[in-house]
PDB file of C-alpha atoms in Angstrom:
ATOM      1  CA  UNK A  24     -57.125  99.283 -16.885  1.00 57.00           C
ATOM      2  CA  UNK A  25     -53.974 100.173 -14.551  1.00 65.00           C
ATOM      3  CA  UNK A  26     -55.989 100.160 -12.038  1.00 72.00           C
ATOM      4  CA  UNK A  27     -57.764  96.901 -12.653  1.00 79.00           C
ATOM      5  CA  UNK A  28     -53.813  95.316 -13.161  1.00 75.00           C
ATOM      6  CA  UNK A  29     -52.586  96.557  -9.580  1.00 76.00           C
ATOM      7  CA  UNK A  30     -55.908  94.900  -8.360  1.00 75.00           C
ATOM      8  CA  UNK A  31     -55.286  91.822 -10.315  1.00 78.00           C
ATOM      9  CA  UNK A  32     -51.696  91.810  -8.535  1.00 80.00           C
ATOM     10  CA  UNK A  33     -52.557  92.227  -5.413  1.00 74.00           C
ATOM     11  CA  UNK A  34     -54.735  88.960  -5.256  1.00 73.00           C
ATOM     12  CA  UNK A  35     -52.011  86.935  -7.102  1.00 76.00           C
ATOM     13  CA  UNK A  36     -53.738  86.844 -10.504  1.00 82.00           C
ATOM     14  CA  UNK A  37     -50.343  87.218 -12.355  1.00 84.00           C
ATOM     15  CA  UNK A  38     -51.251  86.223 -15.721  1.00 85.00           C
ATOM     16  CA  UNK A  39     -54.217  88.489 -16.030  1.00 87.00           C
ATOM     17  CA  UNK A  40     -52.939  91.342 -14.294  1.00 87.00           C
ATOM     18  CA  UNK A  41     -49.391  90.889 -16.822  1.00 87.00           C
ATOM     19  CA  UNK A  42     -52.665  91.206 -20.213  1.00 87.00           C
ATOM     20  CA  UNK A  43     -54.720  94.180 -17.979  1.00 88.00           C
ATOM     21  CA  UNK A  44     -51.249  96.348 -17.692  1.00 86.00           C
ATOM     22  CA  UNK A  45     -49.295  96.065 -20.989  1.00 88.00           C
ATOM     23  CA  UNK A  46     -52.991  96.818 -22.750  1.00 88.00           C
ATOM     24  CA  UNK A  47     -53.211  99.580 -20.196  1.00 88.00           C
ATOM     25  CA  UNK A  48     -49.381 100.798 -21.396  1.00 87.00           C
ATOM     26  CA  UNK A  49     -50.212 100.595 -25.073  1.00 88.00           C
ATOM     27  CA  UNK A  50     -53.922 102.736 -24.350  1.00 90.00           C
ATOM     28  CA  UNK A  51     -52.082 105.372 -22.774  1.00 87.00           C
ATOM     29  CA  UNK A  52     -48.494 105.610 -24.340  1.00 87.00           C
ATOM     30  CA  UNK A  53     -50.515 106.133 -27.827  1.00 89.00           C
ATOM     31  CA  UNK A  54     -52.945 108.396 -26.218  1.00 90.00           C
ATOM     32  CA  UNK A  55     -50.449 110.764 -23.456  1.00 91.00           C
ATOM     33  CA  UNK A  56     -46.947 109.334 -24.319  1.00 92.00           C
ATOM     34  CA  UNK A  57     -44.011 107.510 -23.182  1.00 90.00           C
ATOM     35  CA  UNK A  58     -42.645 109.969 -20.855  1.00 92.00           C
ATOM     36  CA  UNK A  59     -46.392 111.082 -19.774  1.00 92.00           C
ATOM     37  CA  UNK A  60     -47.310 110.337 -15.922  1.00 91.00           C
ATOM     38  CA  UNK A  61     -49.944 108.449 -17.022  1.00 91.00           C
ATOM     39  CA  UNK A  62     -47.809 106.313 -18.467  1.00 92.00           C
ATOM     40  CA  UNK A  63     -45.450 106.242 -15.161  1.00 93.00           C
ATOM     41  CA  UNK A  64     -47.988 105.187 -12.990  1.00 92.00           C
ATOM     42  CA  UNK A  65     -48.419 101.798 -15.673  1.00 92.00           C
ATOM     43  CA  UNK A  66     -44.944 101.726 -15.535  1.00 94.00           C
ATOM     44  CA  UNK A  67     -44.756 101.806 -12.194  1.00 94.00           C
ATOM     45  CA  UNK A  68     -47.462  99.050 -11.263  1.00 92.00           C
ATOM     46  CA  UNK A  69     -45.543  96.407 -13.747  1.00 93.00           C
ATOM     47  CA  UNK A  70     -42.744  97.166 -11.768  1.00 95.00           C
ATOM     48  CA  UNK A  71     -44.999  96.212  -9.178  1.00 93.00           C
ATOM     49  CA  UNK A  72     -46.106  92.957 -10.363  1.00 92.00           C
ATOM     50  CA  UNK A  73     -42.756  92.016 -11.654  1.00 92.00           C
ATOM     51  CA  UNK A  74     -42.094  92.303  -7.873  1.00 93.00           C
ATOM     52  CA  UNK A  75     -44.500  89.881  -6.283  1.00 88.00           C
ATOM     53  CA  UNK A  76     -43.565  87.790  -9.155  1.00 88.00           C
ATOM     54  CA  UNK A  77     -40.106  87.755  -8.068  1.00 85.00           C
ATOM     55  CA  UNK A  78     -38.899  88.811 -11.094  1.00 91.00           C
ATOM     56  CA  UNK A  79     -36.208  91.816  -9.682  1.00 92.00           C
ATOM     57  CA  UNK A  80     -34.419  91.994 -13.005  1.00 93.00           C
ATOM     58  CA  UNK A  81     -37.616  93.332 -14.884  1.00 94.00           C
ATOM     59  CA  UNK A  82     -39.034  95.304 -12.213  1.00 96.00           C
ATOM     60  CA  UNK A  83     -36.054  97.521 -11.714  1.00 97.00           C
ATOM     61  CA  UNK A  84     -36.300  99.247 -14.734  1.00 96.00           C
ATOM     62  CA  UNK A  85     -40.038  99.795 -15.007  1.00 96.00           C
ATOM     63  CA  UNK A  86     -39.661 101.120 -11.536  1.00 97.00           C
ATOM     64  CA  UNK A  87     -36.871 103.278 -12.238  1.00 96.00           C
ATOM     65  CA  UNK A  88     -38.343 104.739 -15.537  1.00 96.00           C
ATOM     66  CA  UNK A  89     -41.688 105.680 -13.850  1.00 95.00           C
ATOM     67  CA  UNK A  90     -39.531 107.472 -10.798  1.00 96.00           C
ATOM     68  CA  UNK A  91     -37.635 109.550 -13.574  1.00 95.00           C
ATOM     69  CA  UNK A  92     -41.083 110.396 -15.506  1.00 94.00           C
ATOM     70  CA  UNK A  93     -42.290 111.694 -12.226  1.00 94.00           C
ATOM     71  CA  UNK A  94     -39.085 113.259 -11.060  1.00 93.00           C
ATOM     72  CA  UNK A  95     -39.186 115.394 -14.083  1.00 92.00           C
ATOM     73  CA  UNK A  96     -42.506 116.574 -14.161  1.00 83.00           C
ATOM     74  CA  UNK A  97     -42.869 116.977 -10.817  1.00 78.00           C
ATOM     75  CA  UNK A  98     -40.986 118.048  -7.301  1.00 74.00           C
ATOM     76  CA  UNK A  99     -43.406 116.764  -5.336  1.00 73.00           C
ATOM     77  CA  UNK A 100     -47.093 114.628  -5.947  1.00 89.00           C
ATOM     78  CA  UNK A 101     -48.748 111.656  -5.178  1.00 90.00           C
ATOM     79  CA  UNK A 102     -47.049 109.763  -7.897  1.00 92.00           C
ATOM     80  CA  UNK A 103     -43.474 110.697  -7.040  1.00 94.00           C
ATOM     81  CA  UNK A 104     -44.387 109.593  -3.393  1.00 94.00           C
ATOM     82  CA  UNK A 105     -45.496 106.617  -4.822  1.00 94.00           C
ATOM     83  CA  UNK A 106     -42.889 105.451  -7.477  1.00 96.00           C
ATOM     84  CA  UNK A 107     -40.219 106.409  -4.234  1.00 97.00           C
ATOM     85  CA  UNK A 108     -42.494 103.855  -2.401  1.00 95.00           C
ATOM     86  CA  UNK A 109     -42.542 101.288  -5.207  1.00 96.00           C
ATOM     87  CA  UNK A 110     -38.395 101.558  -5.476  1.00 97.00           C
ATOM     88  CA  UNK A 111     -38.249 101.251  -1.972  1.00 96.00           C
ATOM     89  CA  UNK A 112     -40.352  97.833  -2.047  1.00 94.00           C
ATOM     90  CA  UNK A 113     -37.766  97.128  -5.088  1.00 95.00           C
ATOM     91  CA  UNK A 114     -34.541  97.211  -2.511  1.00 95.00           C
ATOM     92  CA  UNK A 115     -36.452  96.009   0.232  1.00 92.00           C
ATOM     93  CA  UNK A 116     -36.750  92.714  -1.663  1.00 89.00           C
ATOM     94  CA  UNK A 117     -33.273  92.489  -2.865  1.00 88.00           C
ATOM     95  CA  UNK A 118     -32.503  92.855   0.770  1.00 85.00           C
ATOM     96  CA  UNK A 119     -30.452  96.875   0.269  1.00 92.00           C
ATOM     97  CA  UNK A 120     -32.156  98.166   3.630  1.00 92.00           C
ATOM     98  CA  UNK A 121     -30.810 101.829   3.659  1.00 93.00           C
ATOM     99  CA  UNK A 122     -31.892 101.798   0.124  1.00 96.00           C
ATOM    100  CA  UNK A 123     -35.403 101.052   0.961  1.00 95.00           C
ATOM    101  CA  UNK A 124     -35.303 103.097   3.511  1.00 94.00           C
ATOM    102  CA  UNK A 125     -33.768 106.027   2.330  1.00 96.00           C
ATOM    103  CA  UNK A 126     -36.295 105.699  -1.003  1.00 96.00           C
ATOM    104  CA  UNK A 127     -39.398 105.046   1.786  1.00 96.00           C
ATOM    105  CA  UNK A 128     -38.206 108.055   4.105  1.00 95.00           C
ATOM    106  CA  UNK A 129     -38.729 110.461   0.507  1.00 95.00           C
ATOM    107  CA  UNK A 130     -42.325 108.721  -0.156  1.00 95.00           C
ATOM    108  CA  UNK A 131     -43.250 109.895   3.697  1.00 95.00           C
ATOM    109  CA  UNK A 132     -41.585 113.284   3.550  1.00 94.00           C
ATOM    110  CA  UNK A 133     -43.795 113.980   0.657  1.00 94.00           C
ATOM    111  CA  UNK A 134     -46.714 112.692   1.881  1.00 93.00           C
ATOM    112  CA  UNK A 135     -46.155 114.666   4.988  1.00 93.00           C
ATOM    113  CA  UNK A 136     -45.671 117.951   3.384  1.00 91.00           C
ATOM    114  CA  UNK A 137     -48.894 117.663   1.396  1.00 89.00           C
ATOM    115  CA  UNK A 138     -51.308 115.648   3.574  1.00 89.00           C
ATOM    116  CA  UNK A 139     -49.752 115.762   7.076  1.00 90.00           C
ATOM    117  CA  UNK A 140     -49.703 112.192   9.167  1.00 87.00           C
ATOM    118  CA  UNK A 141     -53.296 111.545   8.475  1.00 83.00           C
ATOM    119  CA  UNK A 142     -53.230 110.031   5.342  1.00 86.00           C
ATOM    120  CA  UNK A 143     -53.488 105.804   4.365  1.00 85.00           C
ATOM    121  CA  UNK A 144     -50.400 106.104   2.413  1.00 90.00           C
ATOM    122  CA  UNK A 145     -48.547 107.362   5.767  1.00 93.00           C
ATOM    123  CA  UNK A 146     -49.716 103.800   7.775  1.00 91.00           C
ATOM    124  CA  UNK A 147     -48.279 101.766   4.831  1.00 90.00           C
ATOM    125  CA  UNK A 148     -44.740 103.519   4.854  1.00 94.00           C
ATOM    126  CA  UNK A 149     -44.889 103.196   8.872  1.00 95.00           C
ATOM    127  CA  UNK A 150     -45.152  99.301   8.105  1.00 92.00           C
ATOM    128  CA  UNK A 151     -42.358  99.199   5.555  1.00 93.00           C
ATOM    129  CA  UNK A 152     -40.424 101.350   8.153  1.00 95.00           C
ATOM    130  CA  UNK A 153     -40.946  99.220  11.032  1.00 94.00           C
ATOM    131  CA  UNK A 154     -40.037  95.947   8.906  1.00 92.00           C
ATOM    132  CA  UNK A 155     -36.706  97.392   8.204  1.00 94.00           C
ATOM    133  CA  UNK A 156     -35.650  98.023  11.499  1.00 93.00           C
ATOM    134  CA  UNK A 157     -37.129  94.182  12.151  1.00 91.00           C
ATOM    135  CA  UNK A 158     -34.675  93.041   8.966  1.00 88.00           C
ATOM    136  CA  UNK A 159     -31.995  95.266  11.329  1.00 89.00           C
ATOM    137  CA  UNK A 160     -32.848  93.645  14.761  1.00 90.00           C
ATOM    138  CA  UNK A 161     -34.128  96.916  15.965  1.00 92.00           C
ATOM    139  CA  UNK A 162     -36.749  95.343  17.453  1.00 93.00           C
ATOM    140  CA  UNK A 163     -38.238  97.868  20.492  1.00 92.00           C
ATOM    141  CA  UNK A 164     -38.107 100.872  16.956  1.00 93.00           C
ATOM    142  CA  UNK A 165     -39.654  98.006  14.889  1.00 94.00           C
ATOM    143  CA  UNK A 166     -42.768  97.566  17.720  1.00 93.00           C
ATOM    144  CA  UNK A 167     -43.294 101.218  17.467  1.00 94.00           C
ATOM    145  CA  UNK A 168     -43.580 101.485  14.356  1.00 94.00           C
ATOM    146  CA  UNK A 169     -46.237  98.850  13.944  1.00 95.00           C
ATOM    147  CA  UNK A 170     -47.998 100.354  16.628  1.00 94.00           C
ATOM    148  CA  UNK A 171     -47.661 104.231  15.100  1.00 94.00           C
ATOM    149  CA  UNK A 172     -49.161 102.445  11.602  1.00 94.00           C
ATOM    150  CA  UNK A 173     -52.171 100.788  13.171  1.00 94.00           C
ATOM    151  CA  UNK A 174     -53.064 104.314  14.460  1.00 93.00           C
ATOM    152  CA  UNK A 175     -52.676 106.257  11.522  1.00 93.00           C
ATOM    153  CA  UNK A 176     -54.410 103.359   9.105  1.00 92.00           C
ATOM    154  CA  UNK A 177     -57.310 102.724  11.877  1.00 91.00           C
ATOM    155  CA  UNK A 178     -57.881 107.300  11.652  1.00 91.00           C
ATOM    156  CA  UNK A 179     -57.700 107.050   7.927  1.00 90.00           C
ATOM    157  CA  UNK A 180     -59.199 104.079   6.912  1.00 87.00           C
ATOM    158  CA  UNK A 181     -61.619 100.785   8.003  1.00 84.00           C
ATOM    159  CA  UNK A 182     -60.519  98.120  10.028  1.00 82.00           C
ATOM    160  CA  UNK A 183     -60.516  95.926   7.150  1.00 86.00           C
ATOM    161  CA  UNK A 184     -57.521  97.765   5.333  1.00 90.00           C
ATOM    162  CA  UNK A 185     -55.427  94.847   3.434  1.00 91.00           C
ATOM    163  CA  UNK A 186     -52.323  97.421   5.163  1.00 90.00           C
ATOM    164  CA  UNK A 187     -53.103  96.995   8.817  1.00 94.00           C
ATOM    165  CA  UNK A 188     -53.478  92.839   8.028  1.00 95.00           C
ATOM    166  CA  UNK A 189     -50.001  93.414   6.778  1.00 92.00           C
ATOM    167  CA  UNK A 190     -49.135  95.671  10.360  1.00 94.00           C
ATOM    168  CA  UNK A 191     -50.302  92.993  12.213  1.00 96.00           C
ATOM    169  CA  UNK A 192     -48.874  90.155  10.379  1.00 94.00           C
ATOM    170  CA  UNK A 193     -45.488  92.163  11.287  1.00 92.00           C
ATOM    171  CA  UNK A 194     -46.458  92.237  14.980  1.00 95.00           C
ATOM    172  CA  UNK A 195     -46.965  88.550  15.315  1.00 95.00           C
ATOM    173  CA  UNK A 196     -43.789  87.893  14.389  1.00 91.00           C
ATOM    174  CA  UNK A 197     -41.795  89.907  16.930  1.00 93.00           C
ATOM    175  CA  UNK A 198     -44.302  88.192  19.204  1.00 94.00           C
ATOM    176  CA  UNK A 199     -43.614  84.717  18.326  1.00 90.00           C
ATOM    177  CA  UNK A 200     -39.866  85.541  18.630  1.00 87.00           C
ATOM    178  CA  UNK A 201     -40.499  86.898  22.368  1.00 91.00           C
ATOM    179  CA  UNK A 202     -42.560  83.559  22.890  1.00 91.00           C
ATOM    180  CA  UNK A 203     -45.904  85.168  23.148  1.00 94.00           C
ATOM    181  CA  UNK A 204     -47.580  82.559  21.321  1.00 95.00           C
ATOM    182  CA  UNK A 205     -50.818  83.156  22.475  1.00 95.00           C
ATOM    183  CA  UNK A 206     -50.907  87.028  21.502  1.00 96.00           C
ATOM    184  CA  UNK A 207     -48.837  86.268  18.260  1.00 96.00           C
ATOM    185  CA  UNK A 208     -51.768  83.540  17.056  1.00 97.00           C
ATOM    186  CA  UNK A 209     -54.165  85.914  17.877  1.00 96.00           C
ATOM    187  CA  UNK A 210     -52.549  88.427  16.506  1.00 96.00           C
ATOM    188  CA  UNK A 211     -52.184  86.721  12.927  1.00 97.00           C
ATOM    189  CA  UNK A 212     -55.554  85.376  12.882  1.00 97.00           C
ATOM    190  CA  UNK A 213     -56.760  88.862  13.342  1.00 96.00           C
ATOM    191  CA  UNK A 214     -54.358  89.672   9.776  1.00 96.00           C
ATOM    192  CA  UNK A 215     -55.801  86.589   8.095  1.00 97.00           C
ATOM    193  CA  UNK A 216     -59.130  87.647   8.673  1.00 96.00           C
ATOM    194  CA  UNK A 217     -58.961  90.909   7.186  1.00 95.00           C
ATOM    195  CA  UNK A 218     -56.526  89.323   3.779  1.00 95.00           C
ATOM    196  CA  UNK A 219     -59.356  86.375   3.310  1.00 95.00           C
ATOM    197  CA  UNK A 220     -62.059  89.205   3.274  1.00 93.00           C
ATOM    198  CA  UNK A 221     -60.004  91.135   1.331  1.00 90.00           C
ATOM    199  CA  UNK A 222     -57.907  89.014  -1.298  1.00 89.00           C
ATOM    200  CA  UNK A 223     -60.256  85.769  -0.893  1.00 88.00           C
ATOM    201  CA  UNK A 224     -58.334  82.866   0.109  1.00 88.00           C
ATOM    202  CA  UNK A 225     -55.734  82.084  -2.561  1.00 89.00           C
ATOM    203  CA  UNK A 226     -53.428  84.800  -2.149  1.00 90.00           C
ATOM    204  CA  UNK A 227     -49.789  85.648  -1.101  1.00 90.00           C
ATOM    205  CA  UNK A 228     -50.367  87.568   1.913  1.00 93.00           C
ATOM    206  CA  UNK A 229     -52.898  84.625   3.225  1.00 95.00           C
ATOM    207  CA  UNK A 230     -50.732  81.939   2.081  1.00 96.00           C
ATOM    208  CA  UNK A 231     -47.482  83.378   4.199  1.00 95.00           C
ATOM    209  CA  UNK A 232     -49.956  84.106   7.332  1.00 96.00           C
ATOM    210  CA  UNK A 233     -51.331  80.421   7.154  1.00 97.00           C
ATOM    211  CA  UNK A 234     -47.378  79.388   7.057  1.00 97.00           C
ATOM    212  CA  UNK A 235     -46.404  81.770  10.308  1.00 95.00           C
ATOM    213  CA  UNK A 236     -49.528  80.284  11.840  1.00 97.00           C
ATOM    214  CA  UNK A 237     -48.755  76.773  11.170  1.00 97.00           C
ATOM    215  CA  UNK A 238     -45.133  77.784  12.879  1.00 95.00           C
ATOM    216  CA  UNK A 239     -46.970  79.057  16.202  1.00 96.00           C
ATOM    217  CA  UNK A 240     -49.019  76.091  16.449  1.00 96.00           C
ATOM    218  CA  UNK A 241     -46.478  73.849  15.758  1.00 96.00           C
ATOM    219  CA  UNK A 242     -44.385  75.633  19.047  1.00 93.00           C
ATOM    220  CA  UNK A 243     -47.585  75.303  20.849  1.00 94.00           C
ATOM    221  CA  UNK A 244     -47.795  72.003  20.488  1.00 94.00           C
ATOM    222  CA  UNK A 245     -51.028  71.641  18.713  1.00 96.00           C
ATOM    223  CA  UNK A 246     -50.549  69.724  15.663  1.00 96.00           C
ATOM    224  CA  UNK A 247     -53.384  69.046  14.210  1.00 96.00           C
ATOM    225  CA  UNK A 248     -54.274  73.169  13.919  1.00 97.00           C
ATOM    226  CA  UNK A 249     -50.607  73.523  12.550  1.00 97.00           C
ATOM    227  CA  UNK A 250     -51.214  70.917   9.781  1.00 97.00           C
ATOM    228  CA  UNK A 251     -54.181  72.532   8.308  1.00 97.00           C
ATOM    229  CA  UNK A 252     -52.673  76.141   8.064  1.00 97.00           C
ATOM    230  CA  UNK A 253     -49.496  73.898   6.692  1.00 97.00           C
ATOM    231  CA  UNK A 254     -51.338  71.674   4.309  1.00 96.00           C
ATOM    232  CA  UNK A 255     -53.226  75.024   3.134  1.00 96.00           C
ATOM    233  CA  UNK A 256     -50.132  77.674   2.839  1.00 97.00           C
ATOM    234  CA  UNK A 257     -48.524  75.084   0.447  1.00 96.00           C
ATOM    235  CA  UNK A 258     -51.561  74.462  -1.573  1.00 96.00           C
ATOM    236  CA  UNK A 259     -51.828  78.339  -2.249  1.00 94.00           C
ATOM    237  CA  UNK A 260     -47.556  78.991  -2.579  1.00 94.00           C
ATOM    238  CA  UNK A 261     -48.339  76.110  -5.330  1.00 94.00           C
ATOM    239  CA  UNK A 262     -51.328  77.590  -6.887  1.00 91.00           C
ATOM    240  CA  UNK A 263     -49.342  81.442  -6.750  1.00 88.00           C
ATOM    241  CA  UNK A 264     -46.126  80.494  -7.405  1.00 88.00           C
ATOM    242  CA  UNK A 265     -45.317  76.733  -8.159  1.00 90.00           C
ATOM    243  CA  UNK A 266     -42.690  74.454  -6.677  1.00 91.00           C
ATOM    244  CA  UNK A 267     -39.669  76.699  -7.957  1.00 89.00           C
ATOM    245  CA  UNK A 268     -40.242  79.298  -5.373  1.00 88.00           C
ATOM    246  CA  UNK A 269     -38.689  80.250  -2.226  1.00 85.00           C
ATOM    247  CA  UNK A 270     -42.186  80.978  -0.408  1.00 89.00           C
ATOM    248  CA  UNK A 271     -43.260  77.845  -1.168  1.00 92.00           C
ATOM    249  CA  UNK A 272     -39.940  76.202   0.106  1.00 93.00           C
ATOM    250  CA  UNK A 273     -40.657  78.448   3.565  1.00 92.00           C
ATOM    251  CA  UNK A 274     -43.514  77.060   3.889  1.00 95.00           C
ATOM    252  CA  UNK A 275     -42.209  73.171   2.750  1.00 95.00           C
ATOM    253  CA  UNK A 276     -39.475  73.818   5.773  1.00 95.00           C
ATOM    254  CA  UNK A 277     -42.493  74.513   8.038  1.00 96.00           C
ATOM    255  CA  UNK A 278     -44.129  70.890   7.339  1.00 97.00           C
ATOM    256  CA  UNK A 279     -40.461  69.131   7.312  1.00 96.00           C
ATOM    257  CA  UNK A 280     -40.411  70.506  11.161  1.00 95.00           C
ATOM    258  CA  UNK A 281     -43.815  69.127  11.485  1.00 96.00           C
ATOM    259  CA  UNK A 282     -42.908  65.757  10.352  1.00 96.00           C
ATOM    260  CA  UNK A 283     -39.798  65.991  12.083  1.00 95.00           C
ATOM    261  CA  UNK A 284     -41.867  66.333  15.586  1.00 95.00           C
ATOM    262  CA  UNK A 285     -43.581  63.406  14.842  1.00 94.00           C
ATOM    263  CA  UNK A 286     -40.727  61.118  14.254  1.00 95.00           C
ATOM    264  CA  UNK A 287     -41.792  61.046  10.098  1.00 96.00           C
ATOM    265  CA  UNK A 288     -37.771  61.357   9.278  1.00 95.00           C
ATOM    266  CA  UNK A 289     -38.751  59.700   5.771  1.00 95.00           C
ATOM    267  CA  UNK A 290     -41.436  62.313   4.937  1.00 96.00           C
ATOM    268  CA  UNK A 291     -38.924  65.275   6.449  1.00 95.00           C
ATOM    269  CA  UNK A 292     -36.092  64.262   4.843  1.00 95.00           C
ATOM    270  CA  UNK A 293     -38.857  64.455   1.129  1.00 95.00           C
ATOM    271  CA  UNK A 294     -39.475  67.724   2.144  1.00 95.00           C
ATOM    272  CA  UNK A 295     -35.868  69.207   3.027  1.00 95.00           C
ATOM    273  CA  UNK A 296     -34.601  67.533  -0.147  1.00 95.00           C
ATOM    274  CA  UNK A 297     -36.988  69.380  -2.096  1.00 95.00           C
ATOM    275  CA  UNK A 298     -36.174  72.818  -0.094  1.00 95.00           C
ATOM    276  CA  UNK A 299     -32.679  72.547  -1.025  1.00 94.00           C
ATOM    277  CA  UNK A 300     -32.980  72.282  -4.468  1.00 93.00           C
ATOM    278  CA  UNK A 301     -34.966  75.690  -4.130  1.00 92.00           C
ATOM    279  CA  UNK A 302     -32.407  77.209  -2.421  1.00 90.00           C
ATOM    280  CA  UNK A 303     -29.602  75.915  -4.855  1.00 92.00           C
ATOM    281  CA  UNK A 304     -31.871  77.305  -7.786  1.00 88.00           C
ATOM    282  CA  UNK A 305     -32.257  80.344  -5.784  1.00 82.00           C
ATOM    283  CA  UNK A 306     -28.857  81.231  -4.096  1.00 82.00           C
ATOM    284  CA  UNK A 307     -26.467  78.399  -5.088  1.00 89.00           C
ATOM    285  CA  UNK A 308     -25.163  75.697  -3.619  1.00 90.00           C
ATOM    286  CA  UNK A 309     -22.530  78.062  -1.650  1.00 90.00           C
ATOM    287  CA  UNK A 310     -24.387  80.761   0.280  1.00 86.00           C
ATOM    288  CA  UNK A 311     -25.198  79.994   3.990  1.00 86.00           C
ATOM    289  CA  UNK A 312     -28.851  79.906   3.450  1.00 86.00           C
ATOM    290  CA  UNK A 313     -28.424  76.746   1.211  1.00 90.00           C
ATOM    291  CA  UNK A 314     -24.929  75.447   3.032  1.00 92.00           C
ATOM    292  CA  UNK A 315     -27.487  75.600   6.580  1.00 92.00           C
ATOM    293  CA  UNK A 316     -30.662  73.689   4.584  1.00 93.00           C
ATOM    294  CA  UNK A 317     -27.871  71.044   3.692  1.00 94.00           C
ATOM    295  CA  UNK A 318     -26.856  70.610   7.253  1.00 94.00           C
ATOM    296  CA  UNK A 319     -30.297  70.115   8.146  1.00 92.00           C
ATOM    297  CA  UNK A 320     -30.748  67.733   5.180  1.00 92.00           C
ATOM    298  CA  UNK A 321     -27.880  65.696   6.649  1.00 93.00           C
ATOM    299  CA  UNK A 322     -28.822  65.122  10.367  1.00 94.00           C
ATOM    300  CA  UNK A 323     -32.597  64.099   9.187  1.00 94.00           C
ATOM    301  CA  UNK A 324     -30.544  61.695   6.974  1.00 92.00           C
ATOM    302  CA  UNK A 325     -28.818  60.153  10.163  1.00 93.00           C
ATOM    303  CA  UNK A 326     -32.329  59.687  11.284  1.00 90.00           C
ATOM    304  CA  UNK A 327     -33.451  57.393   8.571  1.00 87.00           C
TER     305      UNK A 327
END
């Protein structure tokens, strides 16, 4: 049932996943419990989910108890690597880098010691790695860490691994910020390829590719590709998250630029006024993020 939860997750089925892992918790607490590591690892995927659904003040203590369950029965397994993992995607999101990446450097060091480099687990902490130093502007370490993950995950796994979409998704981006759009679109449509097949259509990670590929089209001056991938991220942030959510004002920002470059100030201007009331929801109306999405808000304004 855990199991069939973390799947549920991973293609955005909230709801469902939410009934398949508190079920799962109730099954196993009665039958191993509370402080069992079967119980950690359900513990440790509603963490998980509480995650993707952006809920940090939830996941941080489901996430915390299944690291302390596994902590105490063990020095070093699979699940301790993986609860350091899950507490390092925890900080990562809340933005604490040397957090995340002192919690992702344990996950590896375990994984090391028992499996050596060759192991799945090993590409996916490679990615989280290399996205950190990204976050940090370390972009040459960032590169080389992408590139040491598509190794390990192409040795240990097929070429259809939901992780090396995710590598390559990464890779794009430092692409598209070097203004190699042509490598960075083919690049992401290699990622969206392998979440579609994956994840089927309606998920997160096809939803935020379709938005970074809207964004390179849009540079490239091709607007009628850049609408469609637009158009479609939206649809799916809506579907996944609704109109409260800071994914699906990313991808709103993307089709107020697109408007924008074709002189539709009155359709921008929608769009940016509905980004910044995101934002103010999200950060208030005095951090940066939402003080810069007001600036922008203004000068379309002066356009009308």
């Amino acid at each position: 049932m855990a199991r069939i939860g973390r799947i549920q997750t991973l293609l955005g089925d909230f709801d469902n996943a939410s009934v398949s892992l508190k079920e799962s918790k109730e099954i196993l607490v009665k039958a191993y419990g509370e402080n069992s590591p079967q119980a950690a690892q359900v513990y440790m995927e509603l963490g998980r989910l509480f995650i993707y659904q952006r809920n940090f003040k939830d996941a941080f203590p489901q996430i915390n108890k299944a690291l302390e369950i596994a902590q105490s029965k063990y020095s070093s397994s699979q699940l301790l690597s993986d609860c350091y993992r899950t507490m390092g995607d925890y900080y990562f999101n809340i933005r604490n880098l040397d957090l995340a990446l002192e919690n992702y450097k344990k996950s590896q060091s375990i994984l090391i010691e028992k499996y050596g480099m060759n192991h799945p687990d090993i590409g996916i902490l490679l990615l989280a790695m290399g996205t950190i130093n990204h976050h940090a502007g370390r972009i040459q370490d960032a590169f080389s860490f992408f590139e040491k993950a598509v190794e390990v995950i192409k040795n240990t796994s097929s070429e259809n691994n939901p992780t090396l979409g995710g590598v390559y998704s990464n890779m794009a981006l430092i692409l598209m910020n070097q203004r190699k759009i042509k490598e960075a679109i083919e690049t992401l449509q290699k990622a969206l390829f392998i979440f579609n097949n994956k994840y089927g259509e309606e998920n997160p990670h096809s939803a935020e590719t379709l938005n970074n590929l809207g964004r390179l089209y849009l540079q490239s001056g091709n607007l009628n590709e850049a609408e469609k991938c637009i158009d479609l991220s939206i649809k799916y942030f809506t579907y996944l998250y609704g109109e409260n959510d800071f994914s699906y004002a990313k991808a709103l920002t993307t089709r107020g630029a697109l408007l924008f470059s074709k002189n539709d100030y009155k359709g921008a201007y929608e769009c940016y006024t509905k980004i910044a009331k995101v934002y103010e929801q999200t950060y208030g109306p005095h951090h940066p993020e939402t003080q810069n999405i007001m600036k922008n808000l203004e000068f379309i304004k002066q356009k009308l």
